[in-house]
XYZ file of C-alpha atoms in Angstrom:
681
model
C -26.368 -100.681 33.503
C -26.725 -104.458 33.867
C -28.067 -106.048 36.938
C -26.530 -109.069 38.527
C -29.768 -109.649 40.739
C -31.058 -113.149 39.461
C -34.942 -111.518 39.614
C -34.050 -108.789 36.842
C -32.341 -111.163 34.103
C -34.032 -111.689 31.186
C -35.810 -114.936 29.946
C -36.548 -116.317 26.739
C -39.831 -117.904 26.200
C -40.019 -119.574 22.511
C -40.027 -115.971 20.681
C -40.618 -113.700 23.713
C -38.230 -112.105 25.502
C -39.167 -111.389 29.118
C -37.447 -108.561 30.599
C -37.338 -110.464 34.008
C -38.325 -113.195 36.088
C -41.440 -111.932 38.041
C -44.605 -112.700 37.128
C -48.402 -112.526 38.102
C -49.877 -115.768 37.769
C -53.595 -116.549 36.562
C -55.814 -115.678 38.944
C -59.700 -114.063 38.743
C -60.270 -110.525 40.735
C -64.183 -110.742 39.897
C -63.412 -107.517 38.185
C -65.397 -108.400 35.199
C -68.624 -106.817 33.789
C -70.804 -109.219 31.842
C -68.284 -111.654 31.340
C -65.838 -109.073 29.428
C -62.541 -107.270 31.242
C -63.577 -103.967 31.100
C -61.870 -100.630 32.413
C -61.275 -102.003 36.097
C -59.793 -105.341 35.092
C -57.985 -103.354 32.606
C -56.187 -100.935 35.307
C -55.916 -103.701 37.375
C -53.196 -105.403 35.167
C -51.909 -102.133 33.942
C -50.436 -101.130 37.065
C -48.737 -104.016 37.838
C -47.087 -103.585 34.207
C -46.268 -99.982 35.051
C -44.860 -101.741 38.394
C -42.075 -103.367 36.124
C -43.080 -107.041 36.095
C -42.225 -109.122 33.058
C -45.655 -111.109 32.531
C -49.134 -110.700 33.842
C -51.849 -113.274 33.339
C -55.252 -112.586 33.251
C -57.983 -114.556 34.321
C -58.555 -117.668 36.976
C -59.942 -119.067 34.285
C -61.673 -117.639 31.537
C -64.444 -119.965 30.523
C -64.493 -121.814 27.037
C -67.849 -122.929 26.759
C -71.562 -121.642 27.433
C -72.206 -124.758 29.796
C -69.243 -123.785 32.084
C -71.096 -120.971 33.991
C -68.926 -118.402 35.452
C -67.997 -119.290 39.648
C -66.879 -116.114 40.672
C -66.474 -113.359 37.564
C -64.698 -115.413 35.333
C -64.237 -113.793 31.913
C -66.429 -115.235 29.140
C -63.607 -116.220 26.727
C -66.449 -117.975 24.193
C -67.996 -114.769 23.354
C -66.606 -112.964 20.554
C -67.127 -109.538 22.291
C -64.374 -110.196 24.484
C -61.498 -109.446 21.669
C -61.702 -105.968 21.839
C -61.686 -105.800 25.377
C -58.657 -108.176 25.797
C -56.902 -105.793 23.071
C -57.413 -102.761 25.322
C -55.899 -104.522 28.226
C -52.836 -106.094 26.024
C -52.027 -102.790 24.536
C -52.208 -101.194 28.124
C -49.559 -103.541 29.607
C -47.519 -103.843 26.174
C -47.074 -100.047 26.579
C -44.555 -101.025 29.743
C -43.161 -104.003 27.538
C -44.829 -106.615 30.058
C -46.319 -109.520 28.040
C -50.035 -110.778 28.723
C -51.400 -114.106 28.477
C -54.724 -115.369 29.410
C -55.608 -119.170 31.364
C -58.497 -120.575 29.443
C -60.491 -123.743 30.985
C -63.666 -125.683 30.939
C -64.638 -125.542 34.807
C -66.307 -129.087 34.532
C -67.609 -129.715 37.826
C -66.308 -126.632 39.562
C -69.033 -124.261 39.137
C -72.936 -124.692 39.887
C -75.789 -125.867 37.292
C -78.017 -123.126 38.754
C -76.205 -120.453 36.967
C -76.182 -118.462 33.694
C -78.155 -120.957 31.350
C -78.868 -123.409 33.879
C -77.448 -125.582 31.935
C -75.817 -129.254 33.411
C -72.413 -129.314 34.637
C -70.225 -132.126 33.488
C -66.845 -134.137 34.450
C -65.119 -137.038 33.380
C -67.589 -138.897 35.861
C -70.061 -138.223 37.998
C -68.012 -137.269 41.164
C -69.373 -134.683 42.828
C -66.874 -131.491 43.883
C -67.765 -130.698 47.622
C -66.720 -126.677 47.400
C -69.294 -125.771 44.660
C -71.530 -128.494 45.824
C -72.823 -129.499 42.196
C -73.679 -133.388 40.765
C -72.061 -133.705 37.581
C -73.165 -135.813 34.551
C -70.796 -137.960 32.925
C -69.379 -136.142 29.818
C -70.245 -137.710 26.685
C -68.942 -138.235 22.900
C -70.618 -135.066 21.609
C -69.736 -133.348 24.620
C -65.948 -133.888 24.366
C -65.954 -132.704 20.527
C -68.078 -129.717 20.654
C -65.447 -128.508 23.798
C -62.466 -129.054 22.123
C -63.707 -127.178 19.525
C -64.791 -124.749 22.034
C -61.188 -124.711 23.170
C -59.623 -123.944 19.533
C -62.332 -120.965 19.078
C -60.916 -119.574 22.468
C -57.291 -119.814 21.829
C -57.892 -118.053 18.296
C -59.842 -115.148 20.224
C -57.179 -114.718 22.217
C -54.679 -114.669 19.718
C -56.532 -112.300 17.646
C -56.876 -109.854 20.525
C -52.854 -109.694 20.462
C -52.248 -111.674 23.804
C -48.777 -113.192 23.615
C -50.099 -116.587 25.126
C -52.546 -118.864 26.548
C -52.300 -121.366 29.124
C -54.842 -124.249 30.082
C -55.760 -124.921 33.620
C -55.739 -128.284 34.534
C -56.097 -128.374 38.266
C -59.888 -128.947 39.583
C -61.352 -128.117 36.494
C -62.564 -130.632 33.541
C -59.139 -131.216 31.883
C -57.421 -132.862 35.000
C -60.750 -134.362 35.960
C -59.794 -136.781 33.442
C -56.398 -137.126 34.754
C -56.752 -138.166 38.555
C -58.286 -141.712 39.111
C -60.154 -139.581 41.727
C -62.436 -138.218 39.554
C -62.186 -140.625 36.467
C -64.086 -143.889 36.886
C -64.500 -144.277 33.220
C -64.075 -147.780 31.600
C -63.961 -146.485 28.153
C -60.968 -144.730 25.894
C -60.911 -142.015 28.241
C -60.387 -143.885 31.483
C -58.265 -146.138 33.024
C -54.568 -146.336 31.830
C -52.920 -142.783 31.707
C -52.622 -142.720 28.001
C -56.954 -142.791 27.854
C -56.695 -140.539 30.716
C -54.521 -137.783 28.726
C -56.763 -138.521 25.606
C -58.766 -135.755 25.904
C -55.800 -133.410 26.745
C -53.802 -134.337 23.637
C -57.213 -133.723 21.610
C -57.467 -130.165 23.223
C -53.743 -129.486 22.550
C -53.759 -131.021 19.070
C -57.142 -128.631 18.173
C -55.496 -125.661 19.743
C -52.197 -125.831 18.039
C -53.993 -126.402 14.840
C -55.797 -123.183 15.013
C -53.380 -120.965 16.437
C -49.694 -122.152 14.874
C -46.555 -122.785 16.187
C -45.464 -119.036 16.933
C -48.326 -118.457 19.377
C -47.236 -119.256 23.263
C -49.281 -122.185 24.937
C -48.602 -123.400 28.400
C -50.761 -125.259 31.130
C -51.203 -124.739 35.060
C -50.770 -128.323 36.097
C -51.202 -130.572 39.177
C -48.349 -132.440 39.286
C -49.338 -134.238 42.343
C -52.911 -133.988 44.069
C -51.274 -134.957 47.676
C -54.297 -137.266 48.885
C -54.688 -141.082 48.651
C -57.130 -141.360 45.740
C -56.065 -138.651 43.516
C -53.417 -138.198 41.304
C -50.092 -139.215 42.487
C -46.526 -137.715 42.243
C -45.462 -140.620 40.045
C -48.181 -139.900 37.483
C -48.147 -136.176 37.923
C -44.410 -136.028 36.961
C -44.887 -138.507 34.178
C -47.552 -136.099 32.938
C -45.491 -133.340 33.001
C -42.837 -135.411 31.191
C -44.990 -136.037 28.673
C -46.374 -132.363 28.305
C -42.801 -131.389 27.803
C -41.587 -133.542 25.025
C -45.040 -133.091 23.116
C -43.702 -130.192 21.116
C -47.171 -128.711 21.757
C -46.685 -126.765 25.146
C -43.962 -124.168 25.756
C -44.329 -123.920 29.968
C -45.247 -125.764 32.799
C -47.070 -124.057 35.472
C -46.837 -126.281 38.589
C -49.564 -126.628 41.120
C -49.154 -129.366 43.811
C -52.532 -130.384 46.351
C -56.108 -130.581 45.617
C -58.779 -127.329 45.650
C -61.879 -129.735 45.818
C -62.594 -128.263 49.750
C -62.025 -124.910 51.278
C -59.188 -127.211 53.393
C -57.308 -128.444 50.683
C -57.391 -125.242 48.910
C -55.250 -123.511 51.769
C -52.835 -126.167 51.364
C -52.605 -124.974 47.629
C -52.800 -121.301 48.447
C -51.766 -121.089 52.323
C -53.155 -118.262 54.607
C -51.399 -116.909 57.127
C -49.865 -118.739 59.930
C -49.451 -121.347 57.273
C -45.621 -122.317 55.439
C -44.640 -119.856 52.895
C -43.531 -121.072 49.569
C -44.560 -124.775 50.478
C -44.161 -126.336 47.115
C -41.432 -124.276 45.713
C -39.064 -127.425 46.251
C -41.743 -129.635 44.506
C -41.782 -127.637 41.254
C -38.278 -127.422 41.077
C -38.110 -131.102 41.060
C -40.585 -131.199 38.145
C -38.333 -128.673 36.432
C -34.968 -130.927 37.066
C -37.374 -133.807 35.678
C -38.551 -132.085 32.760
C -35.857 -129.656 31.675
C -38.363 -127.353 30.527
C -39.512 -123.988 31.142
C -41.321 -123.884 34.912
C -43.368 -121.504 36.398
C -44.946 -121.599 39.649
C -46.549 -119.794 42.461
C -47.938 -120.459 45.917
C -47.284 -117.821 48.969
C -44.092 -116.808 47.238
C -44.804 -113.440 49.124
C -41.135 -111.736 49.216
C -38.352 -110.893 47.395
C -35.539 -113.010 48.798
C -37.923 -116.155 48.498
C -38.490 -115.286 44.713
C -34.766 -114.205 44.315
C -33.926 -117.798 45.871
C -36.301 -119.526 43.442
C -34.417 -118.188 40.193
C -30.608 -118.169 41.564
C -31.039 -121.745 42.428
C -32.824 -123.058 39.211
C -36.123 -123.839 40.613
C -37.960 -122.091 38.590
C -37.497 -119.872 35.355
C -40.484 -117.617 35.963
C -41.631 -117.025 39.707
C -45.184 -115.816 40.690
C -45.591 -113.321 43.184
C -49.534 -112.996 42.672
C -51.086 -112.079 46.244
C -47.602 -110.159 46.746
C -48.653 -107.706 43.583
C -52.119 -107.161 44.916
C -50.354 -105.806 48.176
C -47.838 -103.990 46.098
C -48.132 -103.653 42.088
C -44.736 -101.805 42.266
C -42.248 -104.281 43.478
C -40.321 -104.955 40.584
C -39.884 -101.330 40.212
C -38.930 -100.800 43.662
C -36.287 -103.700 43.456
C -34.754 -101.845 40.528
C -34.480 -98.621 42.278
C -32.817 -99.874 45.500
C -36.007 -99.635 47.238
C -37.073 -103.226 48.327
C -37.364 -101.806 51.525
C -40.256 -99.885 50.813
C -42.213 -102.729 48.984
C -45.992 -103.058 50.665
C -45.724 -106.726 52.227
C -48.596 -109.194 51.572
C -49.195 -110.255 55.239
C -51.218 -113.305 53.911
C -54.430 -112.320 55.501
C -56.011 -113.603 52.121
C -58.443 -111.202 52.618
C -58.361 -110.658 48.589
C -59.464 -114.472 47.763
C -62.222 -114.472 50.457
C -63.662 -111.357 49.536
C -64.412 -112.569 45.912
C -67.078 -115.202 47.533
C -68.137 -113.019 50.490
C -68.215 -109.535 48.500
C -67.776 -110.181 44.890
C -64.484 -108.817 44.321
C -60.871 -108.964 45.244
C -59.395 -106.541 47.687
C -56.307 -106.629 49.693
C -56.548 -105.962 53.195
C -54.126 -103.307 53.619
C -53.952 -101.797 49.821
C -57.364 -99.872 49.273
C -55.881 -98.785 45.528
C -56.202 -102.382 44.171
C -58.916 -102.932 42.195
C -59.849 -98.906 42.268
C -57.100 -98.072 40.070
C -59.664 -95.381 38.396
C -60.086 -93.472 41.645
C -57.259 -94.173 43.926
C -53.753 -94.162 42.819
C -50.849 -96.350 44.123
C -48.356 -93.438 43.848
C -49.704 -90.595 45.651
C -49.278 -87.099 44.005
C -48.066 -84.138 45.765
C -51.456 -81.259 46.455
C -51.536 -78.764 44.100
C -53.211 -76.633 46.501
C -51.539 -75.114 49.762
C -49.753 -77.135 52.360
C -52.078 -77.685 55.506
C -51.157 -78.562 58.949
C -52.382 -82.189 59.548
C -53.362 -83.736 63.081
C -54.031 -87.455 62.711
C -55.242 -88.857 66.614
C -54.865 -92.354 66.539
C -52.042 -94.602 65.068
C -54.239 -97.472 64.273
C -54.315 -98.918 60.696
C -56.871 -95.946 59.228
C -54.752 -93.153 61.204
C -51.447 -94.423 59.987
C -52.972 -94.577 56.505
C -54.413 -91.184 56.646
C -51.016 -89.762 58.043
C -49.069 -91.739 55.179
C -51.113 -90.517 52.535
C -51.268 -86.843 53.587
C -47.637 -86.621 54.393
C -46.834 -87.916 50.879
C -49.299 -85.175 49.566
C -46.773 -82.890 51.149
C -48.882 -81.855 54.085
C -46.977 -81.224 57.869
C -48.424 -84.464 59.802
C -48.775 -85.167 63.268
C -50.036 -88.259 65.043
C -51.019 -88.372 68.703
C -51.732 -92.055 69.983
C -52.626 -92.808 73.596
C -50.872 -96.035 73.881
C -47.205 -96.702 73.933
C -47.310 -98.446 70.888
C -48.821 -97.995 67.142
C -51.563 -100.639 65.760
C -54.768 -100.408 67.427
C -57.106 -103.606 66.706
C -54.476 -104.978 64.648
C -52.108 -105.370 67.277
C -54.634 -107.072 69.183
C -55.225 -109.397 66.550
C -51.452 -110.542 66.235
C -51.710 -111.729 70.065
C -53.081 -114.794 68.090
C -49.370 -116.086 67.038
C -51.197 -117.819 64.059
C -51.851 -114.166 62.709
C -48.729 -112.338 63.752
C -47.728 -111.568 60.090
C -50.527 -109.004 60.213
C -48.142 -106.792 62.295
C -46.399 -105.946 58.864
C -49.490 -103.806 57.965
C -48.114 -101.390 60.751
C -44.695 -102.073 60.506
C -44.587 -100.951 56.903
C -46.583 -97.557 57.707
C -44.414 -96.689 60.453
C -41.326 -96.871 58.270
C -43.065 -95.267 55.421
C -43.955 -92.395 58.135
C -40.383 -92.580 59.800
C -39.130 -92.035 55.502
C -41.582 -88.735 55.307
C -40.682 -87.322 58.723
C -43.967 -87.590 60.548
C -43.950 -86.881 64.128
C -45.702 -89.862 66.555
C -46.463 -88.762 69.752
C -46.974 -91.568 72.054
C -48.771 -92.152 75.449
C -50.823 -88.719 74.686
C -54.455 -89.029 75.315
C -55.548 -86.213 72.974
C -58.189 -83.930 74.503
C -59.516 -80.836 72.620
C -57.279 -78.290 74.106
C -54.096 -80.843 72.759
C -55.546 -80.821 69.328
C -56.279 -76.960 69.351
C -52.994 -76.210 70.806
C -51.333 -77.525 67.381
C -53.299 -74.949 65.145
C -54.285 -77.736 62.918
C -56.001 -77.163 59.174
C -57.253 -80.547 59.310
C -58.199 -83.053 61.972
C -58.320 -86.556 61.246
C -60.096 -88.386 64.332
C -58.850 -92.293 64.100
C -59.467 -93.144 67.504
C -61.004 -96.388 66.691
C -63.518 -97.807 68.996
C -63.815 -99.926 72.354
C -66.058 -103.224 72.628
C -69.468 -103.322 73.434
C -71.675 -106.107 74.655
C -74.464 -107.820 72.747
C -77.990 -106.943 73.775
C -78.445 -108.673 76.986
C -81.597 -109.052 79.222
C -79.203 -109.195 82.354
C -75.749 -109.560 83.175
C -73.949 -106.864 81.235
C -71.404 -106.860 84.077
C -70.610 -110.501 84.278
C -69.271 -111.052 80.939
C -65.697 -110.805 79.592
C -64.901 -108.875 76.023
C -62.967 -110.862 73.518
C -60.418 -108.122 73.968
C -59.654 -108.775 77.042
C -58.849 -112.349 75.938
C -56.877 -111.228 73.083
C -55.001 -108.999 75.105
C -54.158 -111.044 77.917
C -55.594 -108.878 80.494
C -57.998 -111.858 81.388
C -57.009 -115.374 81.147
C -59.701 -117.944 80.110
C -61.266 -120.203 82.815
C -62.226 -123.542 82.616
C -65.178 -123.765 81.299
C -66.270 -121.143 78.807
C -68.870 -120.097 76.712
C -68.080 -117.897 73.850
C -70.991 -115.756 72.020
C -69.969 -114.170 68.791
C -72.438 -111.367 67.555
C -70.237 -109.944 65.042
C -68.987 -112.682 62.933
C -65.355 -111.959 62.167
C -61.944 -112.502 63.408
C -62.315 -110.805 66.507
C -64.652 -113.529 68.006
C -62.827 -116.186 66.448
C -59.380 -115.238 67.318
C -60.544 -115.079 71.250
C -61.944 -118.519 70.390
C -58.693 -119.870 68.774
C -56.830 -118.561 71.876
C -59.416 -120.093 74.534
C -59.107 -123.656 72.933
C -55.678 -123.544 72.678
C -55.319 -122.751 76.677
C -56.983 -126.280 77.184
C -60.450 -124.471 78.390
C -63.519 -126.506 77.450
C -65.259 -124.201 75.246
C -68.454 -123.838 73.599
C -68.647 -121.506 70.756
C -72.274 -119.794 70.193
C -73.553 -117.938 67.428
C -77.207 -116.586 66.376
C -76.011 -117.121 62.501
C -76.796 -119.808 60.325
C -72.988 -120.500 60.132
C -70.446 -119.243 62.613
C -68.548 -116.177 61.215
C -69.919 -115.293 58.193
C -67.844 -112.067 57.694
C -64.788 -113.799 57.652
C -64.719 -116.148 54.265
C -63.953 -119.662 53.583
C -60.345 -119.719 53.410
C -59.707 -118.401 56.540
C -62.619 -120.632 58.127
C -60.181 -123.203 57.666
C -57.259 -122.859 60.371
C -60.134 -121.845 62.731
C -62.065 -125.090 62.254
C -59.029 -127.087 62.482
C -58.075 -125.749 66.047
C -61.661 -126.219 66.900
C -61.956 -129.570 65.885
C -58.289 -130.367 67.538
C -59.393 -129.215 70.741
C -62.807 -130.427 70.982
C -64.757 -126.966 70.787
C -68.462 -127.620 70.610
C -69.972 -124.974 68.014
C -73.683 -124.054 68.430
C -75.357 -121.872 65.778
C -78.812 -120.067 65.422
C -79.013 -119.770 68.918
C -78.822 -115.985 70.867
C -77.612 -115.123 74.585
C -79.918 -113.837 76.196
C -78.852 -112.969 79.496
C -76.163 -113.703 82.161
C -76.735 -114.578 85.952
C -74.358 -115.607 88.691
C -75.190 -118.899 90.766
C -72.861 -119.595 93.396
C -69.071 -119.693 91.428
C -70.636 -120.424 88.327
C -72.028 -118.101 85.388
C -75.891 -119.257 83.921
C -75.938 -118.232 80.669
C -79.715 -118.363 79.112
C -79.927 -119.134 75.500
C -82.823 -118.413 73.221
C -83.761 -118.512 69.472
C -85.055 -116.219 67.197
C -87.028 -119.614 65.126
C -88.994 -120.965 68.169
C -90.923 -118.618 70.595
C -90.464 -119.560 73.858
C -87.888 -121.955 73.404
C -85.020 -121.454 76.256
C -81.720 -123.526 77.267
C -78.964 -122.673 79.814
C -75.252 -123.758 80.274
C -73.320 -123.595 83.479
C -69.992 -122.104 82.883
C -66.886 -120.474 84.425
C -66.659 -117.616 82.020
C -68.936 -115.822 79.370
C -66.970 -114.293 76.812
C -68.848 -112.010 74.512
C -68.250 -110.241 70.956
C -70.307 -107.645 69.340
C -68.241 -105.255 67.430
C -67.195 -102.028 68.883
C -68.796 -98.392 69.753
C -66.933 -95.359 68.362
C -64.618 -93.692 70.896
C -66.020 -90.203 69.509
C -65.652 -88.047 72.810
C -62.647 -86.124 71.074
C -64.447 -85.665 67.824
C -67.749 -84.381 69.507
C -65.634 -81.885 71.446
C -64.290 -80.620 68.304
C -67.378 -80.809 66.111
C -68.865 -77.158 66.812
C -65.146 -75.485 66.717
C -64.628 -76.978 63.225
C -65.375 -75.394 59.699
C -67.570 -78.308 58.208
C -68.963 -79.599 61.750
C -67.468 -82.789 60.937
C -69.781 -83.284 57.965
C -68.615 -84.799 54.688
C -70.488 -84.731 51.242
C -70.745 -88.281 50.350
C -71.954 -87.539 46.543
C -68.688 -85.327 45.935
C -66.495 -88.066 48.049
C -67.632 -90.386 45.135
C -67.933 -88.338 42.148
C -65.219 -85.387 42.645
C -65.194 -81.993 44.182
C -64.722 -80.577 47.341
C -66.269 -83.189 50.330
C -66.000 -80.682 53.129
C -69.080 -78.105 53.286
C -68.766 -74.754 55.206
C -71.335 -75.412 58.136
C -69.739 -73.221 60.480
C -67.194 -70.790 58.711
C -65.871 -69.171 61.667
C -64.338 -72.402 62.569
C -60.592 -72.751 62.481
C -60.234 -76.471 60.949
C -61.572 -79.310 58.727
C -62.467 -82.056 60.887
C -63.167 -85.863 59.958
C -63.169 -89.291 61.539
C -62.541 -92.501 59.922
C -62.431 -96.358 60.607
C -64.221 -97.458 63.864
C -64.525 -93.852 65.005
C -67.345 -93.764 62.583
C -68.772 -97.294 63.510
C -67.574 -100.950 63.550
C -66.350 -102.215 60.432
C -62.802 -103.931 59.569
C -58.982 -103.211 58.697
C -59.941 -102.661 55.144
C -62.474 -100.291 55.650
C -60.358 -98.213 58.031
C -57.529 -98.049 55.606
C -59.769 -97.290 52.621
C -61.236 -94.345 54.662
C -57.616 -93.353 55.457
C -56.761 -93.136 51.565
C -59.278 -91.981 50.054
C -60.028 -89.165 52.607
C -56.185 -88.298 52.707
C -56.345 -87.675 49.085
C -58.725 -85.204 49.450
C -57.166 -82.726 51.802
């Protein structure tokens, strides 16, 4: 049957027939090994191909020259060894009629000189990029000649690998470094007029076309408006788009708006939760209308309705749902099968991008299978063994995930939840209005459990006898934790937890000191609520910079709120103790660096964030009654086999605990526990 859904219509791009209008734009998940897209990289893209998308673009970006060292796991397309790896990736996607392209680039100033071969980074002019902090040398004539040749050779490797095309990256990298008045201060043939500033791009296009011929797809992901005073203007950006479209040397435009040279600027290009959805879609549509040329675009187009609108109204020819496919690689298949309501939502947490810099790999905050396709399936298989009676205690993110996976496996599942609502700490986090979208993590799982027929018993503080009365074969303790104070010499009873602020059970006072000894969203969320309440706030951290667990992109909206509200930030400082003097509290501060250094603050309220302690009473009560004594064989958990050793053969059930019921961690850790243990039941 032919679908009338705009998203499911085929699109003819040169000689390529793209089976629908949905794509994943180029991005770097940092899954490479020695610059090669090996098994992990291949399986990640193949899963999206299985999920029904028409085009997946790899790399963000693959580097064409040795003096463009990887900034975060970039592929080495300057190396002949990459060809067979790209071939394997292309073949794996082509099996599902998904076309494969790759983004190639010279990073220019957007990397570091003190990596790889320690070669100097370069740009059109010696203008430093704040984000990567390198001072580039001015590119010379011999640099231009060799880099143009490198582009051509890289394109030939991509063609030889059987890829369907390439795109150049021209936003924040070397190519558009020539375009922008902010980064091109030259007075030679490569500076000044727009013709001159486009000269390097023309040389690259000529060399690449000469190398790959006319039948290979070549496009460009380009900034058409840098959106700041000294940058490339909309007028010139659209003019560049018109010239490229009319050149006969490119086959599509992939439109970007904004600058990426700082974290703050980057979040306008790639918005995080609490920021506008699809903020540049209309602009991309304007470029398409002006050029009448194949136009692609992605920027927080995270839901099917918006994607469908983009195609139906003619704003785009292909719509990028890139982060959305990190959350659910099977979006298109679910649309085709009438299961749109089952799509796992992207909640905009941007754990994926922040994790690249903080942990060296992209991970979805609530899809633990992404990037782990070799071990964790996206589609949960039915058990091949006996069906079990599973009791999950706790309906936070981890508990709901364990229940979902066990139910998908075919087990009978009952969830016991102490409160009147599911969600645990995720629901607490959403009390910050800016992060309310995180509730999608919980809502999606509740909908899935409803579909699977799982019973959730709310307002049930489960004790040992409550669990035993259900005759369980498996008990999953997902009770989470409770807030704990940092180690204080005195004043434990005088401080307020960040949880109390987030929950609204304690209102911010007039003058507040918040001490964050955890370094994640928990303390920052409380700080933002306090700041926005109008209180005078000092944020104190023992770290070299505040909230190191959070990541640069999520740092941006917090910092914006803090500066707008006049928050004082103090780092490298510990809270030692708190005492009361009259109607005020005195916070005694100390230092790890200077013995004997002390300072004091007189405030109305001291708020603390130091993670959680496991709520483990139920686990400890059930432990001696279980078959495995709560033990897990970690070696077998990682490498395969029965993970529950027989420590109490007379016990009646297997017992495990997950998430913060084990130790204070984060949302992703709880969900990862839920799925990997759920698969082993």
